[in-house]
Short mmCIF file of C-alpha atoms and ligand atoms in Angstrom, two decimals:
data_model
loop_
_atom_site.label_atom_id
_atom_site.label_comp_id
_atom_site.label_asym_id
_atom_site.label_seq_id
_atom_site.Cartn_x
_atom_site.Cartn_y
_atom_site.Cartn_z
CA MET A 522 78.13 -75.01 -35.25
CA SER A 523 80.07 -76.44 -32.24
CA THR A 524 79.06 -75.81 -28.65
CA SER A 525 81.67 -75.86 -25.85
CA SER A 526 81.05 -76.98 -22.29
CA THR A 527 79.56 -74.49 -19.84
CA GLU A 528 81.79 -71.64 -18.84
CA ASN A 529 81.73 -69.95 -15.49
CA VAL A 530 82.01 -66.48 -16.93
CA ILE A 531 82.15 -65.16 -20.48
CA ILE A 532 83.35 -61.57 -20.91
CA ILE A 533 82.47 -59.91 -24.13
CA GLY A 534 84.93 -57.20 -25.11
CA THR A 535 88.62 -56.39 -24.38
CA GLY A 536 88.64 -52.75 -23.52
CA CYS A 537 89.38 -51.42 -20.00
CA ALA A 538 86.10 -52.78 -18.60
CA GLY A 539 86.41 -56.26 -20.10
CA LEU A 540 90.08 -56.72 -19.25
CA THR A 541 89.64 -55.47 -15.65
CA ALA A 542 86.69 -57.92 -15.25
CA ALA A 543 89.01 -60.64 -16.66
CA ILE A 544 91.75 -59.81 -14.19
CA TYR A 545 89.32 -59.96 -11.25
CA THR A 546 87.40 -63.12 -12.26
CA ALA A 547 90.63 -64.89 -13.26
CA ARG A 548 92.20 -64.07 -9.82
CA ALA A 549 88.96 -65.55 -8.37
CA ASN A 550 89.80 -68.80 -10.08
CA LEU A 551 86.84 -68.57 -12.48
CA ALA A 552 88.99 -69.07 -15.62
CA PRO A 553 87.05 -66.51 -17.65
CA LEU A 554 86.68 -66.77 -21.41
CA VAL A 555 87.01 -63.39 -23.14
CA ILE A 556 85.59 -62.94 -26.60
CA GLU A 557 87.67 -60.17 -28.11
CA GLY A 558 85.39 -58.33 -30.51
CA ASN A 559 86.37 -56.33 -33.66
CA GLN A 560 88.75 -53.92 -31.94
CA PRO A 561 90.96 -55.95 -29.46
CA GLY A 562 92.03 -53.56 -26.68
CA GLY A 563 89.14 -51.13 -27.36
CA GLN A 564 89.24 -47.34 -27.81
CA LEU A 565 92.53 -46.80 -26.03
CA THR A 566 94.46 -48.65 -28.73
CA THR A 567 93.61 -45.65 -30.96
CA THR A 568 95.09 -43.11 -28.53
CA SER A 569 98.73 -42.27 -28.68
CA GLU A 570 99.48 -41.47 -25.09
CA VAL A 571 97.36 -41.88 -21.94
CA GLU A 572 98.42 -39.39 -19.31
CA ASN A 573 95.44 -39.67 -16.88
CA TYR A 574 95.43 -43.41 -16.03
CA PRO A 575 96.67 -43.56 -12.43
CA GLY A 576 99.93 -45.30 -11.81
CA PHE A 577 101.85 -44.08 -14.82
CA GLU A 578 103.63 -40.86 -13.78
CA LYS A 579 104.95 -40.20 -17.22
CA GLY A 580 101.96 -41.45 -19.15
CA ILE A 581 101.75 -44.61 -21.14
CA ASP A 582 101.01 -45.45 -24.79
CA GLY A 583 97.36 -46.54 -25.11
CA PHE A 584 98.25 -49.74 -26.93
CA ALA A 585 100.91 -50.61 -24.33
CA LEU A 586 98.44 -50.01 -21.47
CA MET A 587 95.92 -52.48 -22.97
CA ASP A 588 98.70 -54.95 -23.79
CA GLN A 589 99.77 -54.90 -20.14
CA MET A 590 96.20 -55.40 -18.94
CA ARG A 591 95.83 -58.29 -21.27
CA ARG A 592 99.07 -59.90 -20.04
CA GLN A 593 97.98 -59.37 -16.47
CA ALA A 594 94.63 -61.09 -17.20
CA THR A 595 96.42 -63.93 -19.04
CA ARG A 596 98.77 -64.40 -16.08
CA PHE A 597 95.86 -65.40 -13.84
CA GLY A 598 94.33 -67.86 -16.35
CA THR A 599 92.11 -65.78 -18.65
CA ARG A 600 91.50 -67.40 -22.00
CA PHE A 601 90.98 -65.22 -25.14
CA LEU A 602 89.02 -66.06 -28.21
CA GLN A 603 89.05 -64.09 -31.41
CA GLY A 604 85.49 -63.54 -32.45
CA TYR A 605 82.55 -61.20 -32.56
CA VAL A 606 79.44 -61.98 -30.55
CA LYS A 607 76.41 -61.89 -32.83
CA LYS A 608 73.78 -63.53 -30.67
CA VAL A 609 72.86 -64.02 -27.05
CA ASP A 610 69.95 -65.76 -25.28
CA PHE A 611 69.45 -64.92 -21.62
CA GLY A 612 66.09 -66.73 -21.53
CA GLU A 613 67.48 -69.73 -19.65
CA SER A 614 70.62 -70.41 -17.64
CA PRO A 615 73.34 -71.33 -18.53
CA TYR A 616 73.11 -68.43 -21.03
CA LEU A 617 73.83 -68.75 -24.67
CA VAL A 618 76.62 -66.60 -26.26
CA ALA A 619 77.28 -67.17 -29.95
CA THR A 620 79.78 -65.84 -32.42
CA GLY A 621 79.27 -66.56 -36.14
CA GLU A 622 81.34 -69.79 -35.72
CA LYS A 623 80.84 -71.08 -32.23
CA GLU A 624 78.24 -71.26 -29.47
CA PHE A 625 78.95 -71.11 -25.82
CA ARG A 626 77.09 -71.52 -22.59
CA ALA A 627 77.91 -69.55 -19.53
CA LYS A 628 76.65 -69.27 -15.96
CA ALA A 629 77.57 -65.52 -15.88
CA VAL A 630 78.13 -63.05 -18.68
CA ILE A 631 79.83 -59.63 -18.48
CA ILE A 632 79.12 -57.41 -21.47
CA SER A 633 81.82 -54.80 -22.03
CA THR A 634 81.50 -54.02 -25.70
CA GLY A 635 82.19 -50.35 -25.40
CA ALA A 636 80.98 -47.57 -27.64
CA SER A 637 82.45 -46.19 -30.77
CA PRO A 638 82.74 -42.44 -31.34
CA ARG A 639 80.54 -41.30 -34.20
CA LEU A 640 82.75 -40.02 -36.96
CA LEU A 641 82.22 -37.74 -39.91
CA GLY A 642 83.11 -40.40 -42.41
CA LEU A 643 85.87 -38.57 -44.22
CA GLU A 644 88.84 -40.33 -45.69
CA SER A 645 91.10 -37.64 -44.25
CA GLU A 646 89.61 -38.16 -40.82
CA ASN A 647 90.50 -41.80 -40.98
CA ARG A 648 93.99 -41.19 -42.23
CA LEU A 649 94.90 -38.49 -39.62
CA PHE A 650 93.15 -40.14 -36.70
CA GLY A 651 95.20 -40.51 -33.59
CA GLY A 652 98.81 -39.20 -33.87
CA GLY A 653 97.90 -37.23 -37.04
CA GLY A 654 95.85 -34.64 -35.11
CA VAL A 655 92.34 -35.99 -35.38
CA THR A 656 90.90 -37.25 -32.14
CA THR A 657 87.68 -37.88 -30.22
CA CYS A 658 88.83 -37.29 -26.69
CA ALA A 659 89.97 -33.90 -25.31
CA THR A 660 90.56 -35.37 -21.87
CA CYS A 661 93.03 -37.85 -23.44
CA ASP A 662 94.72 -35.69 -25.98
CA GLY A 663 94.03 -32.00 -25.18
CA ALA A 664 97.35 -31.43 -23.42
CA PHE A 665 99.22 -32.25 -26.62
CA TYR A 666 97.82 -29.05 -28.25
CA ARG A 667 99.18 -26.49 -25.83
CA ASP A 668 99.28 -23.03 -27.29
CA MET A 669 97.77 -24.27 -30.64
CA ASP A 670 94.60 -23.49 -32.42
CA VAL A 671 92.09 -26.36 -32.61
CA VAL A 672 88.69 -27.13 -33.94
CA VAL A 673 85.85 -29.01 -32.16
CA VAL A 674 83.07 -30.44 -34.33
CA GLY A 675 79.62 -30.88 -32.83
CA GLY A 676 76.88 -28.96 -30.98
CA GLY A 677 75.96 -31.17 -27.99
CA ASP A 678 77.14 -31.26 -24.37
CA SER A 679 80.20 -33.33 -25.37
CA ALA A 680 81.32 -30.80 -27.89
CA CYS A 681 80.85 -27.94 -25.45
CA GLU A 682 82.58 -29.85 -22.67
CA GLU A 683 85.50 -30.66 -25.04
CA ALA A 684 85.71 -27.01 -26.15
CA LEU A 685 85.77 -25.72 -22.59
CA PHE A 686 88.32 -28.28 -21.48
CA LEU A 687 90.57 -27.43 -24.43
CA THR A 688 90.66 -23.73 -23.44
CA ARG A 689 93.01 -24.80 -20.64
CA PHE A 690 95.71 -25.58 -23.14
CA CYS A 691 94.89 -24.17 -26.54
CA SER A 692 95.27 -20.61 -27.76
CA LYS A 693 91.96 -20.68 -29.60
CA VAL A 694 89.12 -23.22 -29.85
CA THR A 695 86.69 -23.01 -32.77
CA LEU A 696 83.44 -24.91 -32.38
CA ILE A 697 81.93 -25.91 -35.67
CA HIS A 698 78.27 -26.80 -35.63
CA ARG A 699 76.01 -27.77 -38.49
CA ARG A 700 72.98 -25.82 -37.31
CA ASP A 701 72.31 -22.29 -36.00
CA GLU A 702 71.72 -23.38 -32.36
CA LEU A 703 73.47 -25.75 -30.03
CA ARG A 704 71.84 -28.91 -28.75
CA ALA A 705 73.82 -28.67 -25.49
CA SER A 706 72.25 -27.78 -22.15
CA GLN A 707 71.74 -24.07 -21.47
CA ILE A 708 74.47 -23.93 -18.85
CA MET A 709 77.04 -25.45 -21.19
CA GLN A 710 75.96 -23.06 -23.90
CA ASP A 711 76.33 -20.05 -21.62
CA ARG A 712 79.85 -21.16 -20.59
CA VAL A 713 80.86 -21.63 -24.22
CA PHE A 714 79.47 -18.24 -25.30
CA ALA A 715 81.07 -16.49 -22.28
CA HIS A 716 84.57 -17.92 -22.98
CA ASP A 717 86.88 -15.52 -24.87
CA LYS A 718 88.99 -18.35 -26.27
CA ILE A 719 85.95 -20.04 -27.96
CA GLU A 720 84.47 -18.94 -31.28
CA VAL A 721 81.43 -20.68 -32.70
CA ILE A 722 80.95 -21.09 -36.48
CA TRP A 723 77.31 -21.78 -37.24
CA ASP A 724 75.56 -23.72 -40.00
CA THR A 725 78.81 -25.23 -41.10
CA VAL A 726 80.11 -28.69 -41.78
CA VAL A 727 83.66 -29.97 -42.23
CA ASP A 728 84.08 -31.12 -45.83
CA ASP A 729 87.68 -32.14 -45.43
CA ILE A 730 90.51 -32.26 -42.93
CA LEU A 731 93.71 -30.86 -44.49
CA GLY A 732 97.11 -32.33 -43.82
CA ALA A 733 97.84 -35.02 -46.32
CA GLU A 734 101.52 -34.54 -46.98
CA GLU A 735 102.62 -33.72 -43.45
CA LYS A 736 100.66 -36.51 -41.82
CA ALA A 737 99.59 -33.79 -39.38
CA VAL A 738 96.52 -31.61 -39.44
CA ARG A 739 97.06 -28.15 -40.83
CA GLY A 740 93.46 -27.11 -41.19
CA VAL A 741 89.89 -27.85 -42.22
CA ARG A 742 87.79 -27.14 -45.28
CA LEU A 743 84.39 -25.88 -44.35
CA SER A 744 81.16 -25.20 -46.11
CA ASN A 745 78.27 -23.12 -44.96
CA ARG A 746 75.04 -25.12 -45.26
CA LYS A 747 72.92 -21.99 -45.78
CA THR A 748 75.03 -19.99 -48.18
CA GLY A 749 77.07 -22.76 -49.79
CA GLU A 750 80.16 -20.66 -49.19
CA THR A 751 83.38 -22.68 -48.68
CA SER A 752 86.41 -21.62 -46.66
CA GLU A 753 89.57 -22.98 -45.02
CA LEU A 754 90.47 -22.63 -41.35
CA ALA A 755 93.97 -23.30 -40.05
CA CYS A 756 94.28 -25.56 -37.05
CA LYS A 757 96.57 -28.20 -35.58
CA GLY A 758 93.96 -30.43 -34.02
CA VAL A 759 90.48 -31.58 -34.84
CA PHE A 760 88.31 -32.99 -32.03
CA ILE A 761 85.22 -34.77 -33.28
CA ALA A 762 82.46 -34.71 -30.65
CA ILE A 763 79.31 -35.70 -32.57
CA GLY A 764 78.12 -38.41 -30.24
CA HIS A 765 78.94 -42.07 -29.54
CA ILE A 766 77.32 -45.29 -30.76
CA PRO A 767 77.25 -47.98 -28.04
CA ASN A 768 78.16 -51.41 -29.43
CA THR A 769 75.04 -53.11 -28.17
CA ARG A 770 73.28 -54.32 -31.28
CA PRO A 771 73.52 -58.05 -30.50
CA PHE A 772 71.75 -57.38 -27.14
CA ALA A 773 68.88 -55.31 -28.48
CA GLY A 774 66.40 -58.13 -28.29
CA SER A 775 67.35 -59.20 -24.83
CA LEU A 776 68.43 -56.30 -22.61
CA ASP A 777 66.82 -53.01 -21.81
CA LEU A 778 68.45 -50.31 -23.94
CA ASP A 779 67.75 -46.56 -23.74
CA ASP A 780 66.83 -44.55 -26.79
CA ASP A 781 70.49 -44.12 -27.75
CA GLY A 782 71.24 -47.83 -27.48
CA TYR A 783 73.03 -47.80 -24.07
CA ILE A 784 72.33 -50.81 -21.77
CA VAL A 785 70.15 -49.75 -18.87
CA PRO A 786 71.19 -51.38 -15.54
CA VAL A 787 68.60 -52.20 -12.87
CA PRO A 788 67.90 -49.43 -10.37
CA GLY A 789 70.46 -49.30 -7.51
CA SER A 790 73.27 -50.85 -9.61
CA GLN A 791 75.61 -49.53 -12.24
CA VAL A 792 76.30 -52.91 -13.75
CA ARG A 793 73.55 -55.41 -13.09
CA THR A 794 71.00 -56.14 -15.82
CA ARG A 795 67.57 -57.61 -15.23
CA PHE A 796 69.01 -61.12 -15.83
CA PRO A 797 70.65 -62.64 -12.78
CA GLY A 798 74.34 -63.22 -13.54
CA VAL A 799 74.36 -60.92 -16.63
CA TYR A 800 76.30 -57.65 -16.10
CA ALA A 801 77.29 -54.73 -18.33
CA ALA A 802 80.29 -52.51 -17.72
CA GLY A 803 82.04 -49.61 -19.33
CA ASP A 804 81.00 -47.45 -22.28
CA CYS A 805 78.17 -49.72 -23.42
CA VAL A 806 76.35 -48.65 -20.23
CA ASP A 807 78.05 -45.34 -19.25
CA HIS A 808 77.37 -42.35 -21.45
CA VAL A 809 78.43 -39.82 -18.85
CA TYR A 810 82.03 -40.41 -17.78
CA ARG A 811 83.43 -42.57 -20.61
CA GLN A 812 86.93 -42.71 -19.13
CA ALA A 813 89.37 -45.64 -19.13
CA ILE A 814 89.48 -45.59 -15.34
CA THR A 815 85.76 -45.45 -14.91
CA ALA A 816 85.35 -48.28 -17.38
CA ALA A 817 87.94 -50.30 -15.45
CA GLY A 818 86.08 -49.55 -12.16
CA MET A 819 82.82 -50.83 -13.71
CA GLY A 820 84.56 -53.95 -14.99
CA CYS A 821 85.76 -54.56 -11.39
CA GLN A 822 82.22 -54.05 -10.08
CA ALA A 823 80.80 -56.50 -12.58
CA ALA A 824 83.44 -59.08 -11.79
CA ILE A 825 82.89 -58.89 -8.03
CA ASP A 826 79.10 -59.11 -8.54
CA ALA A 827 79.52 -62.06 -10.84
CA GLU A 828 81.87 -63.83 -8.46
CA ARG A 829 79.38 -63.36 -5.56
CA TRP A 830 76.46 -64.45 -7.63
CA LEU A 831 78.21 -67.58 -8.76
CA ALA A 832 79.16 -68.39 -5.20
CA GLU A 833 75.50 -68.05 -4.18
CA GLN A 834 74.49 -70.57 -6.82
CA GLU A 835 76.73 -73.36 -5.40
P1 NAP B 665 74.52 -35.49 -28.81
O1 NAP B 665 73.83 -34.78 -27.70
O2 NAP B 665 73.82 -36.51 -29.61
O3 NAP B 665 75.08 -34.34 -29.74
C1 NAP B 665 75.76 -34.65 -30.89
C2 NAP B 665 76.01 -33.37 -31.64
O4 NAP B 665 76.77 -33.71 -32.85
C3 NAP B 665 74.77 -32.66 -32.10
O5 NAP B 665 74.85 -31.29 -31.99
C4 NAP B 665 74.65 -33.04 -33.63
O6 NAP B 665 74.07 -32.05 -34.38
C5 NAP B 665 76.06 -33.23 -33.97
N1 NAP B 665 76.18 -34.16 -35.06
C6 NAP B 665 75.78 -35.46 -35.05
N2 NAP B 665 76.17 -36.09 -36.22
C7 NAP B 665 76.80 -35.11 -36.90
C8 NAP B 665 77.48 -35.15 -38.15
N3 NAP B 665 77.52 -36.24 -38.96
N4 NAP B 665 78.13 -34.04 -38.58
C9 NAP B 665 78.14 -32.86 -37.79
N5 NAP B 665 77.52 -32.81 -36.56
C10 NAP B 665 76.88 -33.95 -36.15
O7 NAP B 665 75.88 -36.17 -28.24
P2 NAP B 665 76.81 -35.81 -27.02
O8 NAP B 665 77.14 -34.33 -27.00
O9 NAP B 665 77.95 -36.80 -27.05
O10 NAP B 665 75.93 -36.11 -25.73
C11 NAP B 665 75.35 -37.42 -25.51
C12 NAP B 665 74.64 -37.48 -24.21
O11 NAP B 665 75.49 -37.32 -23.11
C13 NAP B 665 73.63 -36.28 -24.07
O12 NAP B 665 72.49 -36.75 -23.41
C14 NAP B 665 74.37 -35.29 -23.28
O13 NAP B 665 73.49 -34.37 -22.56
C15 NAP B 665 75.17 -36.17 -22.37
N6 NAP B 665 76.40 -35.49 -21.92
C16 NAP B 665 76.29 -34.68 -20.82
C17 NAP B 665 77.38 -33.96 -20.37
C18 NAP B 665 77.28 -33.15 -19.18
O14 NAP B 665 76.17 -32.97 -18.64
N7 NAP B 665 78.40 -32.56 -18.67
C19 NAP B 665 78.58 -34.08 -21.10
C20 NAP B 665 78.66 -34.86 -22.21
C21 NAP B 665 77.52 -35.52 -22.64
P3 NAP B 665 72.54 -31.68 -34.23
O15 NAP B 665 72.45 -30.80 -33.00
O16 NAP B 665 72.28 -30.86 -35.50
O17 NAP B 665 71.76 -32.95 -34.20
#
């Protein structure tokens, strides 16, 4: 395995957090090396249109937004490497970052590996994801379902939040949960139960999402886990809100992770880890906001912290 010379900054991941960190560190003349990961551009590349990223009055295609961020980072001297980080060692500086093929040493590391929405694992879900009517983000896509009936799958705070948000646009929101009680906080439950646009279907799982021929969702096939009864429910959109899985496995042995696998920053900082010069930004740390703009903000924070920390070392 070949080892390159020591980098100033390695950024792991190319979503909003990673590319913003790249823009900032590149403009600070640090010539960052960005290791792209398995999904270059991150979660936004799976969204058709982004209407809530400031600066784009008429919205922007998610893929186009990430492409622009990447070009912006490249313009200031960011270098990109295709690869997936499998191993890190923050035991001694410069830190080790290794893909399957190559090893690197870096004075500072910004981890921005994001999180992946947990999915149901259905073939139809995969086929209809994005423009077909299956999505994992009501904030991003809810407005496209104005005056339509939609389904939200899940029973946690996210599912409740998505359902409540969707009532602003949709004619009816059906929340489908696999058990007979919600996991969500009481206040969210109360809001859901009080809303006349939301109906909850209990003890039920989605066996299939219907819409093969049209390439657009037309309904879901459901089964009741207690009675075994199956049914179909017509809808135009399916919002999956069954949790997220942070992409932090390579860091499990080195960084502090919470029970759900999110990186835990040191107290008083959103992005600093317990290793000096090692930062984490975006959805691999943040399980509360999970927005493109908040991830970008954290990428900026990590980059400025890294820049200052490197300057202090000189
Ligand atoms: P979560 O709390 O883990 O809830 C996931 C839900 O999806 C659970 O109801 C679970 O069912 C269900 N589920 C999981 N796998 C499933 C599957 N394969 N098929 C069907 N259903 C499945 O995740 P979350 O709602 O994303 O929340 C994550 C964390 O963020 C929580 O700590 C939450 O409190 C927090 N959060 C807070 C807010 C807020 O305060 N406004 C908003 C969003 C999130 P079971 O209940 O049967 O396990």
